[in-house]
PDB file of C-alpha atoms in Angstrom:
ATOM      1  CA  MET A  22     126.251  80.988  81.234  1.00 49.00           C
ATOM      2  CA  THR A  23     122.612  81.285  78.125  1.00 63.00           C
ATOM      3  CA  THR A  24     120.124  83.951  77.931  1.00 63.00           C
ATOM      4  CA  ASN A  25     118.095  83.330  78.427  1.00 71.00           C
ATOM      5  CA  SER A  26     119.213  81.664  82.361  1.00 74.00           C
ATOM      6  CA  LYS A  27     120.830  85.123  82.264  1.00 74.00           C
ATOM      7  CA  LEU A  28     117.084  85.834  82.721  1.00 80.00           C
ATOM      8  CA  ILE A  29     116.034  83.019  85.363  1.00 86.00           C
ATOM      9  CA  ALA A  30     119.069  84.747  87.417  1.00 85.00           C
ATOM     10  CA  PHE A  31     117.630  88.028  86.905  1.00 87.00           C
ATOM     11  CA  GLU A  32     114.340  86.594  87.893  1.00 88.00           C
ATOM     12  CA  GLN A  33     115.746  84.782  90.680  1.00 90.00           C
ATOM     13  CA  LYS A  34     117.406  87.982  92.300  1.00 90.00           C
ATOM     14  CA  MET A  35     113.926  90.338  91.662  1.00 90.00           C
ATOM     15  CA  LYS A  36     112.264  87.387  94.002  1.00 91.00           C
ATOM     16  CA  THR A  37     114.899  87.720  96.481  1.00 90.00           C
ATOM     17  CA  THR A  38     114.405  91.315  96.525  1.00 89.00           C
ATOM     18  CA  LEU A  39     110.448  91.451  97.280  1.00 87.00           C
ATOM     19  CA  GLN A  40     110.402  87.923  99.559  1.00 88.00           C
ATOM     20  CA  SER A  41     113.278  90.236 102.249  1.00 86.00           C
ATOM     21  CA  LEU A  42     109.918  92.931 101.457  1.00 86.00           C
ATOM     22  CA  VAL A  43     107.320  90.186 102.632  1.00 84.00           C
ATOM     23  CA  GLN A  44     109.706  89.688 105.318  1.00 81.00           C
ATOM     24  CA  ASP A  45     110.645  93.986 106.284  1.00 80.00           C
ATOM     25  CA  LEU A  46     106.701  94.173 105.982  1.00 78.00           C
ATOM     26  CA  SER A  47     105.734  91.229 108.596  1.00 75.00           C
ATOM     27  CA  SER A  48     107.854  93.475 111.362  1.00 70.00           C
ATOM     28  CA  ILE A  49     105.887  95.817 111.062  1.00 72.00           C
ATOM     29  CA  ARG A  50     102.872  95.596 114.218  1.00 62.00           C
ATOM     30  CA  THR A  51      99.665  95.763 113.081  1.00 66.00           C
ATOM     31  CA  GLY A  52      97.952  96.512 116.211  1.00 64.00           C
ATOM     32  CA  ARG A  53      97.618  92.848 117.005  1.00 70.00           C
ATOM     33  CA  ALA A  54     100.775  90.680 118.130  1.00 72.00           C
ATOM     34  CA  HIS A  55     101.966  88.264 116.214  1.00 74.00           C
ATOM     35  CA  VAL A  56     105.905  86.657 116.565  1.00 76.00           C
ATOM     36  CA  SER A  57     107.626  88.252 113.359  1.00 77.00           C
ATOM     37  CA  MET A  58     107.093  91.348 114.853  1.00 78.00           C
ATOM     38  CA  LEU A  59     110.276  90.551 116.728  1.00 78.00           C
ATOM     39  CA  ASP A  60     112.249  89.292 113.818  1.00 78.00           C
ATOM     40  CA  LEU A  61     114.514  92.792 113.203  1.00 78.00           C
ATOM     41  CA  ILE A  62     115.199  92.563 116.095  1.00 83.00           C
ATOM     42  CA  ARG A  63     118.686  92.171 117.589  1.00 86.00           C
ATOM     43  CA  ALA A  64     120.337  90.966 121.101  1.00 87.00           C
ATOM     44  CA  GLU A  65     123.599  92.074 121.901  1.00 87.00           C
ATOM     45  CA  VAL A  66     124.648  89.069 123.585  1.00 87.00           C
ATOM     46  CA  TYR A  67     127.919  86.161 123.325  1.00 83.00           C
ATOM     47  CA  GLY A  68     129.922  89.393 122.214  1.00 84.00           C
ATOM     48  CA  GLN A  69     127.527  89.759 119.428  1.00 89.00           C
ATOM     49  CA  LYS A  70     123.658  90.698 117.811  1.00 89.00           C
ATOM     50  CA  MET A  71     121.817  87.193 117.925  1.00 86.00           C
ATOM     51  CA  PRO A  72     118.058  87.398 116.614  1.00 86.00           C
ATOM     52  CA  LEU A  73     115.555  86.559 119.556  1.00 83.00           C
ATOM     53  CA  ASN A  74     114.151  83.756 118.230  1.00 83.00           C
ATOM     54  CA  GLN A  75     117.867  81.761 118.434  1.00 84.00           C
ATOM     55  CA  LEU A  76     117.693  83.789 122.408  1.00 84.00           C
ATOM     56  CA  ALA A  77     114.067  82.424 123.418  1.00 86.00           C
ATOM     57  CA  ASN A  78     110.876  80.691 122.168  1.00 87.00           C
ATOM     58  CA  ILE A  79     108.277  83.982 121.072  1.00 86.00           C
ATOM     59  CA  SER A  80     104.521  82.680 120.987  1.00 86.00           C
ATOM     60  CA  THR A  81     101.713  85.288 121.043  1.00 85.00           C
ATOM     61  CA  PRO A  82      99.672  84.084 124.181  1.00 84.00           C
ATOM     62  CA  GLU A  83      97.017  86.270 123.335  1.00 82.00           C
ATOM     63  CA  SER A  84      95.700  88.761 120.360  1.00 77.00           C
ATOM     64  CA  GLN A  85      97.272  92.396 122.245  1.00 81.00           C
ATOM     65  CA  MET A  86     100.181  90.051 124.148  1.00 86.00           C
ATOM     66  CA  LEU A  87     103.454  88.682 123.527  1.00 85.00           C
ATOM     67  CA  THR A  88     106.019  86.535 125.612  1.00 88.00           C
ATOM     68  CA  VAL A  89     109.085  85.990 124.477  1.00 87.00           C
ATOM     69  CA  GLN A  90     110.841  83.199 127.277  1.00 90.00           C
ATOM     70  CA  VAL A  91     114.281  83.476 126.608  1.00 87.00           C
ATOM     71  CA  TRP A  92     116.721  80.379 127.745  1.00 89.00           C
ATOM     72  CA  ASP A  93     119.453  81.504 129.034  1.00 86.00           C
ATOM     73  CA  ALA A  94     118.618  84.027 132.525  1.00 85.00           C
ATOM     74  CA  ASN A  95     122.386  85.658 132.189  1.00 86.00           C
ATOM     75  CA  ASN A  96     121.061  87.037 128.557  1.00 85.00           C
ATOM     76  CA  VAL A  97     117.615  88.062 130.008  1.00 86.00           C
ATOM     77  CA  LYS A  98     117.520  91.252 130.634  1.00 89.00           C
ATOM     78  CA  PHE A  99     120.567  92.236 126.355  1.00 88.00           C
ATOM     79  CA  VAL A 100     116.874  90.798 124.613  1.00 86.00           C
ATOM     80  CA  GLU A 101     114.442  93.278 127.612  1.00 88.00           C
ATOM     81  CA  LYS A 102     116.821  95.852 126.683  1.00 88.00           C
ATOM     82  CA  ALA A 103     116.647  95.527 122.799  1.00 87.00           C
ATOM     83  CA  ILE A 104     112.731  94.847 122.253  1.00 85.00           C
ATOM     84  CA  ARG A 105     112.549  98.338 124.565  1.00 85.00           C
ATOM     85  CA  GLU A 106     114.766 100.154 122.698  1.00 85.00           C
ATOM     86  CA  SER A 107     113.288  99.116 119.124  1.00 82.00           C
ATOM     87  CA  ASP A 108     110.727 101.159 116.566  1.00 73.00           C
ATOM     88  CA  LEU A 109     107.734  98.851 117.846  1.00 74.00           C
ATOM     89  CA  ASN A 110     107.659 101.482 120.663  1.00 75.00           C
ATOM     90  CA  VAL A 111     106.318  98.955 123.432  1.00 79.00           C
ATOM     91  CA  ASN A 112     107.267  98.169 127.664  1.00 84.00           C
ATOM     92  CA  PRO A 113     107.918  94.681 127.772  1.00 87.00           C
ATOM     93  CA  ALA A 114     108.035  93.597 131.639  1.00 85.00           C
ATOM     94  CA  VAL A 115     110.319  90.052 132.736  1.00 88.00           C
ATOM     95  CA  GLU A 116     109.477  88.973 134.854  1.00 89.00           C
ATOM     96  CA  GLY A 117     112.071  85.607 135.351  1.00 86.00           C
ATOM     97  CA  GLN A 118     113.011  84.561 132.671  1.00 86.00           C
ATOM     98  CA  ILE A 119     109.822  85.486 130.444  1.00 89.00           C
ATOM     99  CA  ILE A 120     109.346  89.125 128.784  1.00 88.00           C
ATOM    100  CA  ARG A 121     105.738  90.072 127.989  1.00 89.00           C
ATOM    101  CA  VAL A 122     105.031  92.375 125.433  1.00 86.00           C
ATOM    102  CA  PRO A 123     101.646  94.502 125.627  1.00 85.00           C
ATOM    103  CA  VAL A 124     101.018  94.995 122.372  1.00 80.00           C
ATOM    104  CA  PRO A 125      99.099  98.696 122.498  1.00 76.00           C
ATOM    105  CA  LYS A 126      96.414 100.053 120.056  1.00 77.00           C
ATOM    106  CA  LEU A 127      97.000 102.085 116.585  1.00 74.00           C
ATOM    107  CA  SER A 128      96.817 105.258 117.544  1.00 77.00           C
ATOM    108  CA  GLU A 129      95.901 107.613 114.256  1.00 82.00           C
ATOM    109  CA  GLU A 130      99.162 109.373 114.070  1.00 81.00           C
ATOM    110  CA  ARG A 131     100.883 105.698 114.826  1.00 76.00           C
ATOM    111  CA  ARG A 132      99.523 104.039 111.765  1.00 81.00           C
ATOM    112  CA  LYS A 133      99.851 107.595 108.831  1.00 84.00           C
ATOM    113  CA  GLU A 134     103.578 107.131 110.479  1.00 82.00           C
ATOM    114  CA  LEU A 135     103.435 103.561 109.592  1.00 82.00           C
ATOM    115  CA  ILE A 136     101.492 104.361 106.240  1.00 85.00           C
ATOM    116  CA  LYS A 137     104.895 106.720 105.428  1.00 87.00           C
ATOM    117  CA  ILE A 138     107.222 103.898 106.483  1.00 83.00           C
ATOM    118  CA  VAL A 139     105.178 101.306 104.208  1.00 86.00           C
ATOM    119  CA  LYS A 140     105.434 103.646 100.885  1.00 88.00           C
ATOM    120  CA  ASN A 141     109.425 103.693 102.464  1.00 87.00           C
ATOM    121  CA  GLN A 142     110.690 100.924 102.273  1.00 86.00           C
ATOM    122  CA  SER A 143     108.385 100.015  98.945  1.00 88.00           C
ATOM    123  CA  GLU A 144     110.193 102.713  96.865  1.00 91.00           C
ATOM    124  CA  LYS A 145     113.215 100.646  98.522  1.00 90.00           C
ATOM    125  CA  ILE A 146     113.102  97.658  96.765  1.00 91.00           C
ATOM    126  CA  LYS A 147     110.420  99.114  93.707  1.00 92.00           C
ATOM    127  CA  ILE A 148     114.658 101.221  92.980  1.00 92.00           C
ATOM    128  CA  SER A 149     116.097  97.616  93.692  1.00 92.00           C
ATOM    129  CA  ILE A 150     114.201  95.840  91.238  1.00 91.00           C
ATOM    130  CA  ARG A 151     114.785  97.976  88.633  1.00 93.00           C
ATOM    131  CA  ASN A 152     118.317  97.749  89.910  1.00 93.00           C
ATOM    132  CA  ILE A 153     118.260  94.806  88.881  1.00 91.00           C
ATOM    133  CA  ARG A 154     116.082  95.529  85.672  1.00 92.00           C
ATOM    134  CA  ARG A 155     119.859  97.996  84.081  1.00 93.00           C
ATOM    135  CA  ASP A 156     122.151  94.598  84.956  1.00 91.00           C
ATOM    136  CA  GLY A 157     119.960  92.361  82.328  1.00 89.00           C
ATOM    137  CA  MET A 158     119.811  95.519  80.468  1.00 90.00           C
ATOM    138  CA  ASP A 159     123.299  95.707  80.653  1.00 90.00           C
ATOM    139  CA  ALA A 160     124.160  91.856  80.466  1.00 87.00           C
ATOM    140  CA  LEU A 161     121.804  91.799  77.676  1.00 86.00           C
ATOM    141  CA  LYS A 162     124.333  95.099  75.412  1.00 88.00           C
ATOM    142  CA  SER A 163     127.263  93.705  76.793  1.00 87.00           C
ATOM    143  CA  PHE A 164     126.154  90.186  75.168  1.00 84.00           C
ATOM    144  CA  LEU A 165     124.793  91.908  71.619  1.00 83.00           C
ATOM    145  CA  LYS A 166     128.339  93.756  71.845  1.00 86.00           C
ATOM    146  CA  ASP A 167     129.878  90.468  72.025  1.00 84.00           C
ATOM    147  CA  LYS A 168     127.553  89.207  69.245  1.00 83.00           C
ATOM    148  CA  ASN A 169     126.764  86.644  71.404  1.00 81.00           C
ATOM    149  CA  ILE A 170     123.408  87.248  70.982  1.00 79.00           C
ATOM    150  CA  THR A 171     121.200  89.482  67.479  1.00 82.00           C
ATOM    151  CA  GLU A 172     119.403  92.424  67.983  1.00 86.00           C
ATOM    152  CA  ASP A 173     116.106  90.692  67.788  1.00 87.00           C
ATOM    153  CA  GLU A 174     117.474  88.253  70.538  1.00 85.00           C
ATOM    154  CA  ASN A 175     118.551  91.340  72.424  1.00 84.00           C
ATOM    155  CA  LYS A 176     114.742  93.409  71.354  1.00 89.00           C
ATOM    156  CA  LYS A 177     112.916  89.619  72.193  1.00 89.00           C
ATOM    157  CA  LEU A 178     115.232  89.656  75.896  1.00 87.00           C
ATOM    158  CA  SER A 179     114.280  93.160  76.525  1.00 90.00           C
ATOM    159  CA  ASP A 180     111.520  93.322  76.027  1.00 91.00           C
ATOM    160  CA  GLU A 181     110.841  89.847  78.415  1.00 91.00           C
ATOM    161  CA  LEU A 182     113.017  91.443  81.233  1.00 90.00           C
ATOM    162  CA  GLN A 183     111.103  93.997  81.247  1.00 92.00           C
ATOM    163  CA  LYS A 184     107.323  92.257  81.743  1.00 93.00           C
ATOM    164  CA  ILE A 185     108.860  90.331  84.435  1.00 91.00           C
ATOM    165  CA  THR A 186     110.177  93.622  85.661  1.00 93.00           C
ATOM    166  CA  ASP A 187     106.386  95.262  85.309  1.00 93.00           C
ATOM    167  CA  LYS A 188     105.543  92.059  86.831  1.00 93.00           C
ATOM    168  CA  PHE A 189     107.353  92.184  90.448  1.00 92.00           C
ATOM    169  CA  ILE A 190     106.350  95.736  90.686  1.00 93.00           C
ATOM    170  CA  ILE A 191     102.664  95.056  90.359  1.00 93.00           C
ATOM    171  CA  GLU A 192     103.205  92.188  93.588  1.00 93.00           C
ATOM    172  CA  ILE A 193     105.412  94.916  95.211  1.00 91.00           C
ATOM    173  CA  ASP A 194     102.535  98.008  94.812  1.00 92.00           C
ATOM    174  CA  LYS A 195      99.915  94.509  96.556  1.00 93.00           C
ATOM    175  CA  LYS A 196     102.424  94.394  99.088  1.00 89.00           C
ATOM    176  CA  ILE A 197     102.287  97.845 100.057  1.00 90.00           C
ATOM    177  CA  THR A 198      98.212  97.814  99.511  1.00 90.00           C
ATOM    178  CA  ASP A 199      97.631  94.910 101.435  1.00 88.00           C
ATOM    179  CA  LYS A 200      99.407  95.936 104.076  1.00 86.00           C
ATOM    180  CA  GLU A 201      98.296  98.889 104.185  1.00 86.00           C
ATOM    181  CA  GLN A 202      95.302  98.206 104.041  1.00 85.00           C
ATOM    182  CA  GLU A 203      96.002  95.914 107.512  1.00 81.00           C
ATOM    183  CA  ILE A 204      97.461  98.954 109.064  1.00 80.00           C
ATOM    184  CA  LEU A 205      94.400 100.791 108.892  1.00 80.00           C
ATOM    185  CA  LYS A 206      91.468  98.205 109.995  1.00 76.00           C
ATOM    186  CA  VAL A 207      92.516  96.875 112.834  1.00 57.00           C
TER     187      VAL A 207
END
């Protein structure tokens, strides 16, 4: 594998890490209902934990309401339990195979808690990005040690890897700032 393709591989790992942050942030509720709020919730059915979107149709008929139409009537109680026990602080109501999930407005205290959660997630993702950079730097050192690249190429590629890392850190900060604004403005 060439050094440039290695850099591309490390950049792709960083991209995947950033995408996981975006997915995690979308599941944090902001006082308005959206179907991605339930993305991380898994219900114990058929002897395993399954995502809700594989067990039901999730929709938002109103800005403060989610509906979860469970396909198998036997799974309604498991889906309802998973939603109730999640960290969303919601109280689902069952009506046949439909579970209505009212999304209450956020209190100021809950907003501050959510911002702390968002910041913690951003720190974990930044650490992951830095670990990927460290792995990249180790790979470059290995290339240099094996005499696959010169000192100058090592310096150039190290600088390029650092620029890629900085770009992703800035993108993470932007996503976090956007989410904080979304939490505060609702």
